[in-house]
XYZ file of C-alpha atoms in Angstrom:
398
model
C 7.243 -28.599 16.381
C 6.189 -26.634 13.131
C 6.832 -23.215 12.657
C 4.522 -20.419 11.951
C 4.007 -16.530 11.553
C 0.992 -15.088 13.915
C -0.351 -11.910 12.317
C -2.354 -9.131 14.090
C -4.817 -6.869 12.271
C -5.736 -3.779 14.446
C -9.044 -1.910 12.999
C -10.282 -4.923 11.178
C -11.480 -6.214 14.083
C -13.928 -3.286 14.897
C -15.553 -3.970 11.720
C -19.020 -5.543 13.620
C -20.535 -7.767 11.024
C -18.303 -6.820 8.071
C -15.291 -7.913 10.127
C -15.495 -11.359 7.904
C -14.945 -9.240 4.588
C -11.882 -7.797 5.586
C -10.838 -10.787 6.470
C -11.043 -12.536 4.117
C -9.558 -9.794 1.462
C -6.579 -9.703 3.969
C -5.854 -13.489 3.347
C -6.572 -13.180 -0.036
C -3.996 -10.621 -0.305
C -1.708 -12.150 2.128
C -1.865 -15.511 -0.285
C -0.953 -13.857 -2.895
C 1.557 -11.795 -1.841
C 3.523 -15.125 -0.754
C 2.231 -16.947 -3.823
C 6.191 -17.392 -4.970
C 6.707 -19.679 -1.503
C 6.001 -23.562 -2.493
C 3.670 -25.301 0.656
C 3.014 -21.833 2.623
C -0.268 -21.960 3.895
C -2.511 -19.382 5.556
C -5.261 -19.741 8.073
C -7.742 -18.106 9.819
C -8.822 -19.561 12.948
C -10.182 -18.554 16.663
C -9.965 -14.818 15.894
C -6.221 -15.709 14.653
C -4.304 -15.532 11.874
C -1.320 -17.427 10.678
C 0.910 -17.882 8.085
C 2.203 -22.146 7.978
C 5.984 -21.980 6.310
C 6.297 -25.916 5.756
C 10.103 -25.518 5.584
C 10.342 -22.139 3.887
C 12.843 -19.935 5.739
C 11.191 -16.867 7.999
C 13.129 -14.188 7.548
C 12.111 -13.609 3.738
C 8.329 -14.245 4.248
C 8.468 -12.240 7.401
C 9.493 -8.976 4.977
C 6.929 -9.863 2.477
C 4.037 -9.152 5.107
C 5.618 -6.107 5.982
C 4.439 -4.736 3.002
C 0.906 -6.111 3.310
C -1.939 -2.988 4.499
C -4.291 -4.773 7.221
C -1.275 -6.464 9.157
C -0.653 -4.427 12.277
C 2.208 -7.026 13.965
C 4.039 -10.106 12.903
C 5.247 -12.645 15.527
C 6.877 -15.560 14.172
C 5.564 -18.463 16.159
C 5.952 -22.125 17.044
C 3.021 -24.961 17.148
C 3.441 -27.680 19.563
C 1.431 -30.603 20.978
C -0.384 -29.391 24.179
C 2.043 -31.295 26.203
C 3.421 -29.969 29.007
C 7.097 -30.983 28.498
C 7.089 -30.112 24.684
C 5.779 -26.346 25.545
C 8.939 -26.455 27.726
C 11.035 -27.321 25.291
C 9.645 -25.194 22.792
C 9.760 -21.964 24.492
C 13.395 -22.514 25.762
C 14.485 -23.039 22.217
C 12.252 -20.051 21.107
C 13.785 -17.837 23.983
C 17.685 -19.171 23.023
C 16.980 -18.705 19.327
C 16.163 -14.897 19.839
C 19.026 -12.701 18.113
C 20.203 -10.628 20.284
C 19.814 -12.411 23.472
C 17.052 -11.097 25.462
C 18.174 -10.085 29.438
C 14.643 -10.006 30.538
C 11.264 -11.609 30.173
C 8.250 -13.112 31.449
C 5.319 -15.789 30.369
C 2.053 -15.014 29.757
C 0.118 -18.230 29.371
C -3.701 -18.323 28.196
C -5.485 -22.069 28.193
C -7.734 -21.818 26.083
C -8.422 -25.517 26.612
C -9.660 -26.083 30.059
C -8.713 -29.502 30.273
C -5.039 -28.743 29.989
C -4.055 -29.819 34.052
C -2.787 -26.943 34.532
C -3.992 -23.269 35.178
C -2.143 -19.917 33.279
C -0.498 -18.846 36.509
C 0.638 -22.503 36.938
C 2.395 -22.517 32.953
C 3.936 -19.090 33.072
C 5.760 -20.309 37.046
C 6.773 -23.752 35.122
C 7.944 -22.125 32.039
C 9.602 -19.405 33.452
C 10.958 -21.659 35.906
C 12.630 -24.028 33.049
C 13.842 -21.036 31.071
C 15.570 -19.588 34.112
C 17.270 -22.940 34.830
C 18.408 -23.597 31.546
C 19.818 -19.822 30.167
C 22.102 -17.901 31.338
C 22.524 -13.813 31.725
C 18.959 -13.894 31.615
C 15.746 -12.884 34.785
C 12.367 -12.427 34.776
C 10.645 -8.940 34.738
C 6.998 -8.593 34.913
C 6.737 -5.138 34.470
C 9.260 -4.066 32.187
C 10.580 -7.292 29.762
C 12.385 -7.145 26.990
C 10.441 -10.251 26.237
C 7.390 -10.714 26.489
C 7.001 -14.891 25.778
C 3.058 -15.460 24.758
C 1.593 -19.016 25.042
C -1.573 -20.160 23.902
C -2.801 -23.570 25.246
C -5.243 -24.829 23.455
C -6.805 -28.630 22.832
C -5.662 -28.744 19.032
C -1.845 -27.288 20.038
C 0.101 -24.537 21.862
C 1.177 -21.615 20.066
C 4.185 -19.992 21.711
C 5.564 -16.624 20.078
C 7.374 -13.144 21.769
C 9.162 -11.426 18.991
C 7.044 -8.357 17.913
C 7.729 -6.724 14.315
C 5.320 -4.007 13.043
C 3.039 -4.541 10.031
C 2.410 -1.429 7.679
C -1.121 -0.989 9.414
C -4.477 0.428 7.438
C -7.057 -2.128 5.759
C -6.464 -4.186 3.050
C -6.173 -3.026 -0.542
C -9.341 -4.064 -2.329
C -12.109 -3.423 0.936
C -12.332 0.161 -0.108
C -13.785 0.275 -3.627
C -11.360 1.386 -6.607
C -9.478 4.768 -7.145
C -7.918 6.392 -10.255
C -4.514 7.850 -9.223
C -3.235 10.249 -11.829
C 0.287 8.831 -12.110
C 3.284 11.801 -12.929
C 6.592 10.862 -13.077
C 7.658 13.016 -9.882
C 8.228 12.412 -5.875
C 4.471 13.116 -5.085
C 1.947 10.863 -7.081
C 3.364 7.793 -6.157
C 3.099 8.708 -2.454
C -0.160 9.239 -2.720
C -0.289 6.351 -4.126
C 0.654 4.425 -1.205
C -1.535 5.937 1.062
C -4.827 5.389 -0.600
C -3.190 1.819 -0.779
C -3.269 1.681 2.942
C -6.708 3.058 3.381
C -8.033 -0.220 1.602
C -8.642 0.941 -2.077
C -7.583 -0.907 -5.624
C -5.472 0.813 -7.797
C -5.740 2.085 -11.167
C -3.142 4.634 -12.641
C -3.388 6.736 -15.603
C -0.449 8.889 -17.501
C -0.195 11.125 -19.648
C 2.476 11.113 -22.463
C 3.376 14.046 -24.766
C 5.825 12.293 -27.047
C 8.251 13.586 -28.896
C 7.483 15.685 -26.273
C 8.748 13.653 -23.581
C 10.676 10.466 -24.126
C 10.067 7.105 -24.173
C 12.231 7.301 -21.778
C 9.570 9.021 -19.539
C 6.972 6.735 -20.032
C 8.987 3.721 -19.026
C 10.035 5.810 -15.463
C 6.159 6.049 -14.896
C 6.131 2.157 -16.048
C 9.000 1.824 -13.484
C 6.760 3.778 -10.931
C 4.152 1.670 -11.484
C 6.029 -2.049 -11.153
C 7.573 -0.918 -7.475
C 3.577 0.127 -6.609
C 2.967 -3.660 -6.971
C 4.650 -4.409 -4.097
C 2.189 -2.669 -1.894
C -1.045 -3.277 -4.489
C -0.465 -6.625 -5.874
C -1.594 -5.363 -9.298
C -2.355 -2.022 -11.174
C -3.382 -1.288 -14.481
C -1.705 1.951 -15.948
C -3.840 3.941 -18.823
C -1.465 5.579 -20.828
C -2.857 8.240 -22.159
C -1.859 10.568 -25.841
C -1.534 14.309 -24.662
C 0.238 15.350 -27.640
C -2.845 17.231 -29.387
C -4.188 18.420 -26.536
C -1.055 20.263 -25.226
C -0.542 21.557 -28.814
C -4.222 23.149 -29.286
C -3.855 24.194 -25.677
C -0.325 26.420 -25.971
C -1.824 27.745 -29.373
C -5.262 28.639 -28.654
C -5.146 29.837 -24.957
C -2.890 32.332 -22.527
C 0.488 30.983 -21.221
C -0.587 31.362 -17.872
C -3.946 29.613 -18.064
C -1.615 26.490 -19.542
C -1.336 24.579 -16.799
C -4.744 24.989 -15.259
C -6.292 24.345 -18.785
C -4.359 21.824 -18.767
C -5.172 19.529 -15.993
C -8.889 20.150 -16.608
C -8.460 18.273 -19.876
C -6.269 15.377 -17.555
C -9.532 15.114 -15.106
C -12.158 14.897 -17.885
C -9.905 12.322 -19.096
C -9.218 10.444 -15.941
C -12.973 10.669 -14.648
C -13.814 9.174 -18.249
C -11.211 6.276 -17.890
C -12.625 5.927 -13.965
C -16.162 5.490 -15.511
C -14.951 2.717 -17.120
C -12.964 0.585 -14.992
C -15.233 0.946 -11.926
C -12.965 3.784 -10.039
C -15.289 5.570 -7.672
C -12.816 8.660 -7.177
C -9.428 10.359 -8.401
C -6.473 10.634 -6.819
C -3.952 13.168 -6.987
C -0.092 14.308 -5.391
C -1.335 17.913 -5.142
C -0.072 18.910 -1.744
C -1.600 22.526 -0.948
C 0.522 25.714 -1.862
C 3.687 23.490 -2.964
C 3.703 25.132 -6.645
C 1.306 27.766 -8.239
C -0.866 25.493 -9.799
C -1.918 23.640 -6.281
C -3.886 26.636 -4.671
C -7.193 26.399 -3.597
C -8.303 28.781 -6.105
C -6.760 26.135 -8.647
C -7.835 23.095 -7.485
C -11.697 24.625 -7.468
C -10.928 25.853 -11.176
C -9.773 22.094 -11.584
C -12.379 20.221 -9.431
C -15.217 22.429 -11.912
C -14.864 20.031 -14.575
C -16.192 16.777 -12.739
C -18.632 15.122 -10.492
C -16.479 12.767 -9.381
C -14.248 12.883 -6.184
C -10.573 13.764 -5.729
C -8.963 12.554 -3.068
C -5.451 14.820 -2.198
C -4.024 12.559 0.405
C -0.533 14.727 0.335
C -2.789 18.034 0.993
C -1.159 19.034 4.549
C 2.504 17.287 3.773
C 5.432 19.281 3.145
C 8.362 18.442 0.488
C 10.043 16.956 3.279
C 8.140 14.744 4.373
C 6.587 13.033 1.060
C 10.827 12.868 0.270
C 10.978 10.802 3.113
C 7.953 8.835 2.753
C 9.583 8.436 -1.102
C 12.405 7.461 0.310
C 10.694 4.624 2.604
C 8.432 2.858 -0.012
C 11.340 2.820 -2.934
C 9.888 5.266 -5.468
C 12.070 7.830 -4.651
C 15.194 7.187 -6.732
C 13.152 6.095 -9.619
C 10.803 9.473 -9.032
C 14.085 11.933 -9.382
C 15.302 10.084 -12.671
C 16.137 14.073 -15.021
C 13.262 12.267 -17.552
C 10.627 15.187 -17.957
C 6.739 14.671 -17.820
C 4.406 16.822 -19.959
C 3.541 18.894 -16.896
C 7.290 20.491 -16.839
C 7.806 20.334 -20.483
C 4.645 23.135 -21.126
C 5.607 24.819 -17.468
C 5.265 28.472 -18.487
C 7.311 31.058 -17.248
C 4.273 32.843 -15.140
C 1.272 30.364 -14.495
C -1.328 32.092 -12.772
C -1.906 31.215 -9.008
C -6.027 32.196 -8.635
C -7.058 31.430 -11.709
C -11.099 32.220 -12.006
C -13.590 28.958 -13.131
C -15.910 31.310 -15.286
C -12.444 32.122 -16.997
C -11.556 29.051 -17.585
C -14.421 28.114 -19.211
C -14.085 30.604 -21.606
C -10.489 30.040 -22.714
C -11.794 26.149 -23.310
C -14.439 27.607 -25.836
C -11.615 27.843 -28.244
C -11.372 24.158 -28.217
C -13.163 20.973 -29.185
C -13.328 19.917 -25.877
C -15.710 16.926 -26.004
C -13.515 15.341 -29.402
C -9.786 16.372 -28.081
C -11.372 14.136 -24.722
C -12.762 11.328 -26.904
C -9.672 10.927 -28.923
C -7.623 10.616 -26.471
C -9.839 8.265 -24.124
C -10.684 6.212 -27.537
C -5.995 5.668 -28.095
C -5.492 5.247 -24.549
C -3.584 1.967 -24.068
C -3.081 0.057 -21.261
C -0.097 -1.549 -19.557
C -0.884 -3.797 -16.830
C 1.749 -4.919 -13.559
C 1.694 -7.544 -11.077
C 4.276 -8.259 -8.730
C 5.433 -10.822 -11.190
C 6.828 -8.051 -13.349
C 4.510 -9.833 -16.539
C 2.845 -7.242 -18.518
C 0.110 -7.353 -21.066
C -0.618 -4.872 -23.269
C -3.779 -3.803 -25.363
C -5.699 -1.060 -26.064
C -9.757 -0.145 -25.409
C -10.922 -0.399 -28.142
């Protein structure tokens, strides 16, 4: 009797004829994700997916996958001989080993294997028959269990699993092309994060630092940010980008309230630049709409002006509330609310305006050097990269 996880994807499997691509990403992300376990194996096979634990303990794996996107539900499972008195066995054990006790349950047996002598209505009466004479404080309910036992005869073994846990859902991160997420140090961007994470897309994360500005202090929060991501995206690169002139020219040559928006034109001709680069098909942002001036339509179409490229607002109809909790959930939030100040609330101005116009926009930039201020700061942007493993490796572009 060896002992196994059975994982369930949901939406994968209405993928028609790319259902083998997701797939396949999903194991690849699943082996990694585990790749600190000695002898786990995974394995794909009759529309079936399982996880082999060769003596590693469940419990810890079992939590791992719950932070993989494509699993839906995580059974842990046992493998036995398609013997009749061995499935017994097996699911009387699995049915006493459940913590707490169960008071109800019923079988539902599948054979697979046609030669098995016996039929499913004939397994679930013999193994709910054994079960019943060997437990106590326990019945059977068909309609209503609070276990559910499944068996799976087939010629090569019987699975046997009831305990359901849910998986995070969504597709696996890498099916969905690449994304540049614009990476603050606040509650939002991460979140966003997260959720383009579970829609199937690889991560790439750019900052931007204002030091002496902001701190080093800052940076390494984002950096922090960024390392408790990996847990959801396996890796991310973060592009750290030098704001410093920028912000300077911007507060000297241009109207206090235009800051901001000014501002985070520069960051998207920056971060579409950087996208160019490392393959990201889009831009991702933690703008949720109407949460602070600078997030209203009429500023995110004076912002969008500046590129051709997508930007996906996956917080856009969330309140503070409920991105807190979702923070809360996915362990950014304590990092997130650390009192070290990005360059976004450092240059906050007393009255940013809250429609600002593109045509005047455009004309406040004409008192910069746009295209250089961008290619300086694309040509020092360094990168930082993160893997669950905590290594880093730095270098820069060029």
């Amino acid at each position: 009797m060896s002992g196994l996880i059975l994982i369930r994807y949901g939406e994968l499997a209405l993928k028609g004829k790319n259902r083998d691509q997701f797939e396949n990403r999903l194991i690849q992300n699943i082996r990694e994700k585990l790749s600190s376990f000695a002898g786990i194996k995974v394995k794909k096979t009759f529309g079936r997916m399982f996880v082999e634990l060769n003596g590693q303990p469940m419990e810890p794996v079992v939590e791992e996958l719950r932070e993989v996107f494509g699993v839906v539900g995580i059974s842990p499972a046992t493998e036995v001989e398609s013997d009749l008195d061995k499935i017994r066995e097996a699911a009387l054990e699995l049915v006493q080993g459940l913590e707490p006790r169960p008071r109800t349950f019923k079988v539902i047996a599948k054979r697979a294997w046609k030669g098995f002598p016996h039929t499913s209505q004939e397994i679930n009466h013999l193994l709910g028959s054994h079960i019943l004479k060997n437990s106590e404080g326990i019945r059977v309910d068909v309609h209503q269990p609070e276990l559910a036992l499944r068996v799976e005869v087939r010629r090569e073994g019987t699975y046997l699993y009831g305990r359901d846990l849910s998986g995070p859902g969504g597709l696996p991160v890498g099916s969905s092309g690449r994304v540049m997420l614009m990476l603050s140090g606040g509650i939002d961007s991460p979140v966003a994060a997260y959720y383009v994470l579970k829609r199937g897309a690889a991560l790439e994360a750019v900052h931007f630092h204002s030091y002496p500005f902001t701190s080093e202090r800052a940076r390494q929060k984002v950096e922090d940010l960024a390392q408790i991501l990996t847990r959801y995206a396996g890796k991310i690169r973060l592009h750290v980008v030098p704001f410093t002139e920028i912000q300077t020219q911007i507060r000297e040559k241009c109207p206090s309230s235009y800051m901001i928006t000014i501002m985070r034109r520069f960051m998207v001709r920056i971060s579409e630049e950087l996208a160019w680069r490392n393959g990201a098909l889009a831009l991702v942002t933690g703008e949720s709409l109407g949460q602070v001036a600078s997030q209203t339509l009429e500023s995110m179409n004076a912002i969008n002006d500046v590129t051709r490229m997508p930007i996906l607002r996956p917080l856009v109809g969330m309140d503070k509330q409920e991105i807190m909790k979702v923070s809360r959930g996915i362990g950014t939030y304590e990092t997130s609310i650390l009192p070290y100040e990005d360059c976004c609330t450092v240059f906050q101005p007393k009255s940013p305006v809250t429609r600002p116009g593109v045509e005047r926009s455009r004309e406040l930039e004409a008192a910069l050097d746009v295209e250089r201020l961008v290619r300086d700061a694309v040509e020092a942007t360094e990168c930082v990269t993160f893997n669950r493993e905590t290594m880093k490796e730095e270098f820069t572009y060029f």
